[in-house]
Every structure is written in C-alpha cells, then in structure tokens.
PDB file of C-alpha atoms in Angstrom:
ATOM      1  CA  MET D 166     197.972 -32.554 148.725  1.00  0.00           C
ATOM      2  CA  SER D 167     199.594 -34.017 151.795  1.00  0.00           C
ATOM      3  CA  TRP D 168     200.816 -30.360 152.604  1.00  0.00           C
ATOM      4  CA  PHE D 169     197.327 -29.280 153.334  1.00  0.00           C
ATOM      5  CA  ASN D 170     196.512 -32.426 155.412  1.00  0.00           C
ATOM      6  CA  GLY D 171     194.326 -31.465 158.244  1.00  0.00           C
ATOM      7  CA  LEU D 172     193.507 -28.134 157.401  1.00  0.00           C
ATOM      8  CA  TYR D 173     190.288 -26.037 156.870  1.00  0.00           C
ATOM      9  CA  SER D 174     189.848 -24.298 153.813  1.00  0.00           C
ATOM     10  CA  TYR D 175     189.885 -21.162 155.393  1.00  0.00           C
ATOM     11  CA  GLU D 176     193.196 -22.260 156.902  1.00  0.00           C
ATOM     12  CA  ILE D 177     194.788 -22.819 153.109  1.00  0.00           C
ATOM     13  CA  VAL D 178     193.668 -19.875 151.492  1.00  0.00           C
ATOM     14  CA  LEU D 179     194.915 -17.873 154.740  1.00  0.00           C
ATOM     15  CA  LEU D 180     198.345 -20.067 154.224  1.00  0.00           C
ATOM     16  CA  LEU D 181     198.317 -18.974 150.147  1.00  0.00           C
ATOM     17  CA  LEU D 182     198.032 -15.737 151.457  1.00  0.00           C
ATOM     18  CA  GLY D 183     200.611 -15.628 153.359  1.00  0.00           C
ATOM     19  CA  ALA D 184     202.672 -16.911 150.872  1.00  0.00           C
ATOM     20  CA  ILE D 185     201.732 -14.877 148.349  1.00  0.00           C
ATOM     21  CA  LEU D 186     202.204 -11.876 150.184  1.00  0.00           C
ATOM     22  CA  PHE D 187     205.673 -13.321 151.700  1.00  0.00           C
ATOM     23  CA  LEU D 188     206.769 -12.957 147.974  1.00  0.00           C
ATOM     24  CA  VAL D 189     205.499  -9.802 147.274  1.00  0.00           C
ATOM     25  CA  SER D 190     206.559  -8.369 150.261  1.00  0.00           C
ATOM     26  CA  LEU D 191     210.302 -10.170 149.422  1.00  0.00           C
ATOM     27  CA  VAL D 192     210.189  -8.143 145.449  1.00  0.00           C
ATOM     28  CA  LEU D 193     209.370  -5.168 147.098  1.00  0.00           C
ATOM     29  CA  LEU D 194     212.483  -5.661 149.813  1.00  0.00           C
ATOM     30  CA  ILE D 195     214.716  -6.496 146.524  1.00  0.00           C
ATOM     31  CA  TYR D 196     213.430  -3.221 144.683  1.00  0.00           C
ATOM     32  CA  GLN D 197     213.934  -0.894 147.387  1.00  0.00           C
ATOM     33  CA  VAL D 198     217.168  -2.074 148.633  1.00  0.00           C
ATOM     34  CA  THR D 199     218.370  -1.802 144.605  1.00  0.00           C
ATOM     35  CA  HIS D 200     216.999   1.397 144.578  1.00  0.00           C
ATOM     36  CA  ALA D 201     218.163   3.231 147.415  1.00  0.00           C
ATOM     37  CA  LYS D 202     214.651   3.342 148.968  1.00  0.00           C
ATOM     38  CA  ALA D 203     213.591   3.965 152.440  1.00  0.00           C
ATOM     39  CA  LEU D 204     212.544   0.111 153.677  1.00  0.00           C
ATOM     40  CA  GLY D 205     209.183   2.111 155.080  1.00  0.00           C
ATOM     41  CA  SER D 206     206.824  -0.578 156.163  1.00  0.00           C
ATOM     42  CA  LEU D 207     207.991  -3.723 155.022  1.00  0.00           C
ATOM     43  CA  ALA D 208     208.614  -5.008 158.348  1.00  0.00           C
ATOM     44  CA  LEU D 209     205.206  -5.028 159.009  1.00  0.00           C
ATOM     45  CA  PHE D 210     204.174  -6.504 155.607  1.00  0.00           C
ATOM     46  CA  PHE D 211     206.432  -9.379 156.288  1.00  0.00           C
ATOM     47  CA  GLY D 212     205.530  -9.942 159.874  1.00  0.00           C
ATOM     48  CA  ILE D 213     201.504 -10.531 158.781  1.00  0.00           C
ATOM     49  CA  SER D 214     202.646 -12.410 155.915  1.00  0.00           C
ATOM     50  CA  VAL D 215     204.798 -15.021 158.815  1.00  0.00           C
ATOM     51  CA  ALA D 216     201.753 -14.679 160.726  1.00  0.00           C
ATOM     52  CA  MET D 217     199.841 -16.184 158.367  1.00  0.00           C
ATOM     53  CA  ILE D 218     201.858 -18.985 156.941  1.00  0.00           C
ATOM     54  CA  GLY D 219     202.714 -19.880 160.730  1.00  0.00           C
ATOM     55  CA  TYR D 220     198.827 -20.598 162.066  1.00  0.00           C
ATOM     56  CA  PRO D 221     198.051 -22.867 159.749  1.00  0.00           C
ATOM     57  CA  SER D 222     201.199 -24.490 159.727  1.00  0.00           C
ATOM     58  CA  ILE D 223     200.859 -24.735 163.384  1.00  0.00           C
ATOM     59  CA  GLN D 224     197.727 -26.087 163.119  1.00  0.00           C
ATOM     60  CA  GLN D 225     198.443 -29.181 160.318  1.00  0.00           C
ATOM     61  CA  ILE D 226     201.448 -30.306 162.948  1.00  0.00           C
ATOM     62  CA  GLN D 227     199.064 -30.659 165.640  1.00  0.00           C
ATOM     63  CA  PHE D 228     196.583 -32.275 163.492  1.00  0.00           C
ATOM     64  CA  SER D 229     199.204 -34.846 162.327  1.00  0.00           C
ATOM     65  CA  ASN D 230     200.522 -35.531 166.256  1.00  0.00           C
ATOM     66  CA  ASP D 231     196.986 -35.772 167.271  1.00  0.00           C
ATOM     67  CA  VAL D 232     196.990 -38.177 164.534  1.00  0.00           C
ATOM     68  CA  LEU D 233     200.033 -40.329 165.636  1.00  0.00           C
ATOM     69  CA  THR D 234     197.851 -40.166 169.185  1.00  0.00           C
ATOM     70  CA  ILE D 235     194.780 -42.411 168.086  1.00  0.00           C
ATOM     71  CA  SER D 236     197.080 -44.851 166.005  1.00  0.00           C
ATOM     72  CA  LYS D 237     198.915 -45.324 169.221  1.00  0.00           C
ATOM     73  CA  TYR D 238     195.513 -45.485 171.355  1.00  0.00           C
ATOM     74  CA  THR D 239     193.840 -47.262 168.906  1.00  0.00           C
ATOM     75  CA  ASP D 240     196.527 -49.965 168.324  1.00  0.00           C
ATOM     76  CA  ALA D 241     196.673 -50.467 172.220  1.00  0.00           C
ATOM     77  CA  LEU D 242     193.354 -50.808 172.623  1.00  0.00           C
ATOM     78  CA  GLU D 243     192.852 -53.359 170.193  1.00  0.00           C
ATOM     79  CA  GLY D 244     195.974 -55.263 171.749  1.00  0.00           C
ATOM     80  CA  ASP D 245     193.810 -54.758 174.954  1.00  0.00           C
ATOM     81  CA  PRO D 246     189.990 -54.608 174.578  1.00  0.00           C
ATOM     82  CA  THR D 247     188.922 -54.623 178.168  1.00  0.00           C
ATOM     83  CA  ASN D 248     191.281 -51.693 178.806  1.00  0.00           C
ATOM     84  CA  ALA D 249     188.934 -48.802 180.106  1.00  0.00           C
ATOM     85  CA  LYS D 250     191.522 -45.987 180.551  1.00  0.00           C
ATOM     86  CA  THR D 251     192.687 -46.614 177.047  1.00  0.00           C
ATOM     87  CA  ARG D 252     189.340 -46.673 175.831  1.00  0.00           C
ATOM     88  CA  ASP D 253     188.081 -43.612 177.435  1.00  0.00           C
ATOM     89  CA  LEU D 254     191.627 -41.660 176.017  1.00  0.00           C
ATOM     90  CA  LEU D 255     190.704 -42.816 172.443  1.00  0.00           C
ATOM     91  CA  GLN D 256     187.606 -41.778 172.896  1.00  0.00           C
ATOM     92  CA  GLN D 257     188.621 -38.061 173.882  1.00  0.00           C
ATOM     93  CA  ASN D 258     191.460 -38.017 171.134  1.00  0.00           C
ATOM     94  CA  VAL D 259     188.558 -38.992 168.736  1.00  0.00           C
ATOM     95  CA  SER D 260     185.693 -36.372 170.051  1.00  0.00           C
ATOM     96  CA  LYS D 261     188.414 -33.734 169.567  1.00  0.00           C
ATOM     97  CA  LEU D 262     189.594 -34.612 166.210  1.00  0.00           C
ATOM     98  CA  ALA D 263     186.142 -35.562 164.794  1.00  0.00           C
ATOM     99  CA  GLY D 264     185.261 -31.993 163.640  1.00  0.00           C
ATOM    100  CA  ARG D 265     188.329 -30.975 161.723  1.00  0.00           C
ATOM    101  CA  ALA D 266     188.141 -34.900 160.536  1.00  0.00           C
ATOM    102  CA  ALA D 267     184.612 -33.863 158.922  1.00  0.00           C
ATOM    103  CA  ALA D 268     185.793 -30.639 157.654  1.00  0.00           C
ATOM    104  CA  ALA D 269     189.119 -30.332 156.928  1.00  0.00           C
ATOM    105  CA  GLN D 270     191.102 -31.664 154.057  1.00  0.00           C
ATOM    106  CA  VAL D 271     192.253 -35.004 155.362  1.00  0.00           C
ATOM    107  CA  ASN D 272     194.419 -37.607 153.362  1.00  0.00           C
ATOM    108  CA  PRO D 273     193.142 -40.848 152.861  1.00  0.00           C
ATOM    109  CA  GLN D 274     195.618 -42.220 155.231  1.00  0.00           C
ATOM    110  CA  GLY D 275     194.604 -40.128 158.602  1.00  0.00           C
ATOM    111  CA  LEU D 276     191.200 -40.963 157.503  1.00  0.00           C
ATOM    112  CA  THR D 277     191.272 -44.810 157.471  1.00  0.00           C
ATOM    113  CA  VAL D 278     193.699 -44.252 161.047  1.00  0.00           C
ATOM    114  CA  PHE D 279     190.145 -42.055 162.305  1.00  0.00           C
ATOM    115  CA  ALA D 280     187.948 -44.483 160.545  1.00  0.00           C
ATOM    116  CA  THR D 281     189.533 -47.611 162.486  1.00  0.00           C
ATOM    117  CA  ALA D 282     189.551 -45.752 165.982  1.00  0.00           C
ATOM    118  CA  GLN D 283     185.723 -45.299 165.212  1.00  0.00           C
ATOM    119  CA  TYR D 284     185.045 -48.856 164.932  1.00  0.00           C
ATOM    120  CA  ALA D 285     187.289 -49.776 167.774  1.00  0.00           C
ATOM    121  CA  LEU D 286     184.748 -47.485 169.529  1.00  0.00           C
ATOM    122  CA  ASP D 287     182.284 -49.370 168.705  1.00  0.00           C
ATOM    123  CA  ASP D 288     180.370 -46.342 166.497  1.00  0.00           C
ATOM    124  CA  GLU D 289     180.528 -48.484 163.212  1.00  0.00           C
ATOM    125  CA  PRO D 290     178.343 -46.101 161.136  1.00  0.00           C
ATOM    126  CA  ALA D 291     180.525 -43.173 161.940  1.00  0.00           C
ATOM    127  CA  ALA D 292     183.826 -45.781 160.452  1.00  0.00           C
ATOM    128  CA  THR D 293     181.484 -46.516 157.672  1.00  0.00           C
ATOM    129  CA  ALA D 294     181.222 -43.313 156.388  1.00  0.00           C
ATOM    130  CA  THR D 295     184.859 -41.792 157.761  1.00  0.00           C
ATOM    131  CA  LEU D 296     186.218 -45.646 155.433  1.00  0.00           C
ATOM    132  CA  LYS D 297     183.750 -44.293 152.442  1.00  0.00           C
ATOM    133  CA  LYS D 298     185.539 -40.599 152.278  1.00  0.00           C
ATOM    134  CA  ALA D 299     189.380 -42.398 152.229  1.00  0.00           C
ATOM    135  CA  LEU D 300     188.502 -44.730 149.684  1.00  0.00           C
ATOM    136  CA  GLN D 301     186.922 -42.072 147.695  1.00  0.00           C
ATOM    137  CA  ALA D 302     190.278 -39.683 147.944  1.00  0.00           C
ATOM    138  CA  ASN D 303     191.913 -43.123 146.844  1.00  0.00           C
ATOM    139  CA  PRO D 304     190.128 -46.396 145.792  1.00  0.00           C
ATOM    140  CA  VAL D 305     193.377 -49.247 146.459  1.00  0.00           C
ATOM    141  CA  GLN D 306     194.036 -47.778 149.866  1.00  0.00           C
ATOM    142  CA  PRO D 307     195.457 -51.125 151.299  1.00  0.00           C
ATOM    143  CA  GLU D 308     194.871 -50.559 154.819  1.00  0.00           C
ATOM    144  CA  ALA D 309     191.386 -48.754 154.036  1.00  0.00           C
ATOM    145  CA  LEU D 310     190.339 -51.982 152.119  1.00  0.00           C
ATOM    146  CA  ALA D 311     191.481 -53.963 154.897  1.00  0.00           C
ATOM    147  CA  LEU D 312     188.786 -52.280 157.171  1.00  0.00           C
ATOM    148  CA  LYS D 313     186.747 -52.215 154.710  1.00  0.00           C
ATOM    149  CA  SER D 314     186.531 -56.238 154.030  1.00  0.00           C
ATOM    150  CA  LYS D 315     187.085 -56.801 158.299  1.00  0.00           C
ATOM    151  CA  ILE D 316     183.468 -54.238 159.184  1.00  0.00           C
ATOM    152  CA  SER D 317     181.862 -56.639 156.229  1.00  0.00           C
ATOM    153  CA  ALA D 318     182.930 -59.862 157.382  1.00  0.00           C
ATOM    154  CA  VAL D 319     181.779 -59.194 161.124  1.00  0.00           C
ATOM    155  CA  SER D 320     178.240 -57.895 160.001  1.00  0.00           C
ATOM    156  CA  ASN D 321     178.042 -61.081 157.757  1.00  0.00           C
ATOM    157  CA  LEU D 322     178.634 -62.874 160.965  1.00  0.00           C
ATOM    158  CA  SER D 323     175.189 -62.916 162.585  1.00  0.00           C
ATOM    159  CA  GLU D 324     173.169 -63.750 159.215  1.00  0.00           C
ATOM    160  CA  LEU D 325     175.810 -66.747 158.765  1.00  0.00           C
ATOM    161  CA  THR D 326     175.171 -67.689 162.722  1.00  0.00           C
ATOM    162  CA  ALA D 327     171.923 -67.705 162.451  1.00  0.00           C
ATOM    163  CA  ARG D 328     171.602 -69.647 159.086  1.00  0.00           C
ATOM    164  CA  VAL D 329     174.717 -72.626 160.618  1.00  0.00           C
ATOM    165  CA  LYS D 330     172.205 -72.581 163.896  1.00  0.00           C
ATOM    166  CA  ALA D 331     168.861 -73.446 161.956  1.00  0.00           C
ATOM    167  CA  ASP D 332     170.678 -75.928 160.115  1.00  0.00           C
ATOM    168  CA  PRO D 333     173.699 -77.164 161.411  1.00  0.00           C
ATOM    169  CA  SER D 334     174.041 -79.730 158.088  1.00  0.00           C
ATOM    170  CA  ASN D 335     174.060 -76.885 155.867  1.00  0.00           C
ATOM    171  CA  GLN D 336     177.719 -76.909 155.107  1.00  0.00           C
ATOM    172  CA  VAL D 337     177.755 -74.017 152.406  1.00  0.00           C
ATOM    173  CA  ALA D 338     177.068 -71.845 155.303  1.00  0.00           C
ATOM    174  CA  ALA D 339     179.159 -73.265 157.971  1.00  0.00           C
ATOM    175  CA  VAL D 340     181.886 -72.645 155.130  1.00  0.00           C
ATOM    176  CA  ALA D 341     180.673 -69.370 154.308  1.00  0.00           C
ATOM    177  CA  LEU D 342     180.910 -68.519 157.991  1.00  0.00           C
ATOM    178  CA  GLN D 343     184.631 -69.912 158.574  1.00  0.00           C
ATOM    179  CA  LYS D 344     185.421 -67.370 155.601  1.00  0.00           C
ATOM    180  CA  SER D 345     184.263 -64.672 157.337  1.00  0.00           C
ATOM    181  CA  LEU D 346     185.366 -65.416 160.754  1.00  0.00           C
ATOM    182  CA  LEU D 347     188.896 -65.724 159.085  1.00  0.00           C
ATOM    183  CA  PHE D 348     188.290 -62.468 157.382  1.00  0.00           C
ATOM    184  CA  ALA D 349     187.271 -60.588 161.111  1.00  0.00           C
ATOM    185  CA  THR D 350     189.696 -61.777 163.430  1.00  0.00           C
ATOM    186  CA  ALA D 351     192.913 -61.607 161.015  1.00  0.00           C
ATOM    187  CA  THR D 352     193.477 -58.160 162.710  1.00  0.00           C
ATOM    188  CA  PRO D 353     193.106 -57.368 166.187  1.00  0.00           C
ATOM    189  CA  VAL D 354     189.324 -56.771 167.525  1.00  0.00           C
ATOM    190  CA  ALA D 355     188.060 -54.107 169.643  1.00  0.00           C
ATOM    191  CA  SER D 356     184.835 -53.481 169.521  1.00  0.00           C
ATOM    192  CA  PRO D 357     182.327 -54.811 171.851  1.00  0.00           C
ATOM    193  CA  LYS D 358     179.679 -55.971 169.125  1.00  0.00           C
ATOM    194  CA  ALA D 359     182.249 -57.126 166.911  1.00  0.00           C
ATOM    195  CA  LEU D 360     183.544 -59.703 169.635  1.00  0.00           C
ATOM    196  CA  LEU D 361     179.976 -60.577 170.348  1.00  0.00           C
ATOM    197  CA  ASN D 362     179.236 -61.873 166.308  1.00  0.00           C
ATOM    198  CA  ILE D 363     182.624 -63.575 166.529  1.00  0.00           C
ATOM    199  CA  ALA D 364     181.970 -65.505 170.039  1.00  0.00           C
ATOM    200  CA  GLU D 365     178.810 -66.559 168.564  1.00  0.00           C
ATOM    201  CA  ALA D 366     179.862 -67.378 165.211  1.00  0.00           C
ATOM    202  CA  GLN D 367     182.860 -69.170 167.249  1.00  0.00           C
ATOM    203  CA  ALA D 368     179.804 -71.328 169.241  1.00  0.00           C
ATOM    204  CA  VAL D 369     178.630 -72.573 166.402  1.00  0.00           C
ATOM    205  CA  LEU D 370     181.562 -73.713 164.804  1.00  0.00           C
ATOM    206  CA  GLY D 371     182.486 -75.532 167.522  1.00  0.00           C
ATOM    207  CA  GLN D 372     185.401 -73.347 168.908  1.00  0.00           C
ATOM    208  CA  LYS D 373     183.878 -73.246 172.640  1.00  0.00           C
ATOM    209  CA  LYS D 374     187.286 -71.648 174.343  1.00  0.00           C
ATOM    210  CA  GLN D 375     187.562 -68.747 172.052  1.00  0.00           C
ATOM    211  CA  ALA D 376     184.467 -68.032 172.030  1.00  0.00           C
ATOM    212  CA  GLU D 377     184.201 -67.904 175.975  1.00  0.00           C
ATOM    213  CA  VAL D 378     187.325 -65.523 175.961  1.00  0.00           C
ATOM    214  CA  ASN D 379     185.836 -63.169 173.077  1.00  0.00           C
ATOM    215  CA  MET D 380     182.387 -63.366 175.194  1.00  0.00           C
ATOM    216  CA  GLN D 381     183.622 -62.223 178.318  1.00  0.00           C
ATOM    217  CA  LYS D 382     185.717 -59.479 176.785  1.00  0.00           C
ATOM    218  CA  ALA D 383     182.559 -58.419 174.879  1.00  0.00           C
ATOM    219  CA  LEU D 384     180.420 -57.990 177.941  1.00  0.00           C
ATOM    220  CA  THR D 385     183.458 -56.641 180.434  1.00  0.00           C
ATOM    221  CA  ILE D 386     183.588 -53.519 177.768  1.00  0.00           C
ATOM    222  CA  LYS D 387     179.557 -53.281 177.434  1.00  0.00           C
ATOM    223  CA  PRO D 388     177.651 -55.142 179.701  1.00  0.00           C
ATOM    224  CA  GLU D 389     174.307 -54.492 178.648  1.00  0.00           C
ATOM    225  CA  LEU D 390     175.151 -56.476 175.584  1.00  0.00           C
ATOM    226  CA  LYS D 391     174.204 -59.010 177.920  1.00  0.00           C
ATOM    227  CA  LEU D 392     170.374 -58.993 177.071  1.00  0.00           C
ATOM    228  CA  MET D 393     171.378 -59.527 173.570  1.00  0.00           C
ATOM    229  CA  HIS D 394     172.866 -62.421 173.477  1.00  0.00           C
TER     230      HIS D 394
END
C-alpha cells in the first residue's frame, strides 16, 4: 500500500505495533479517567508508541523526498546528457537509495522512477530488474510500459543496424530499424550506450547530422565507447 512506500518490513511492523500500542494506551487512559484511577505509567506507553510510529513515518517522508530528487535529476540529465555534475549527483542519489529500493516495499511509480534513473546512468541490467518489479506490481502502469518499450527498442537497434549495413536494399530491415529508432528516441536519452546505438542507426538510415550529434554526446559521456565504434 502507498502509505508503506519505501519502508523495510521491520519498519512496517514497528509502525503497526506503534499504532496498536497507541490505541491500547488511549483506551486505558479513557478507562483510568472515567474510573478516577491514577494514570500511572501511561505517559511512558504513549511516548513509546509515538516513537514507534514516528521513526517509520520519517523514513517514508525521507524516501519520498529522495525519489522526487532522483526524478528531478533524471529529467535534468536527459535534457543535458553530457552534464557531468548532474550525472554525478544522480549517481550519488541512486546509490544512496539502492538498498532501500531493492529491499523495502516500494510502489510501482517509485520503482519506475528508480529504473529510469538507472537506465539514464547506463546501468541497463539494474534498470531492467527494477522495471520487472514495477510491472509485477502493476502490469499496466503507463510509465513502466513506456520505459520497457524504450529499452527494448534501443536493444534492437544494433541487430537491425547490422542487417541494414550488410544489405542496404533490405527494405524490411530498414523499416524495422526506422520503427525501433522512433521508439528509442520518442523520449530523451541519457545512456551513452543507447546514444551510441541510436547514432549508428541514424547513420545507416542517412540521418548524418543527428548521428554526429548523438555520437559526440555518447563519446563525451563515456570516451571508452570509441573502442566499440
């Protein structure tokens, strides 16, 4: 459920037990007051219950804030893929939340935000694994499905590009390549490997200017990709 978003199992248990203890303490307080009995140690029980409820709540708020920060930096990086400072900040925030995103209860929207950031940072295996969890939780979530289509389209570019290179007259392969390219570039791309695949596909399809721009971006972000080109 959304109110448990980003919480580890023990934090959820702590939250529920705290709520139960608070309710029990409240019932006892009403009983003590209506029967003119001493309140005794009820204040201690109230304090403990508030602490048990408060800690998980703070963690949830912090997690939600961190997810928003990741979303903000991902958008910024996709708008300017060669900005090393933005890439470093996004990497720091993703690394900070990696453990909690993997082990805690996270809603599909949060998982999709995390997967999108991982893909922008060129960690396709991690992005795919996170995306799988998001789609298991909600198989029809639009953002998750869009990211899945994007990753799949980019992955298909290399094979299709090779087929068109080998046989420029193969119109079936050329049409398939153009279709995958449209899916791959429908939204901004920040992954250097994805940018390289896109550039090579554009070059084969005769889109020389766009290919040069994306190739330069890919090599600026990750110069070692030049050895793969």
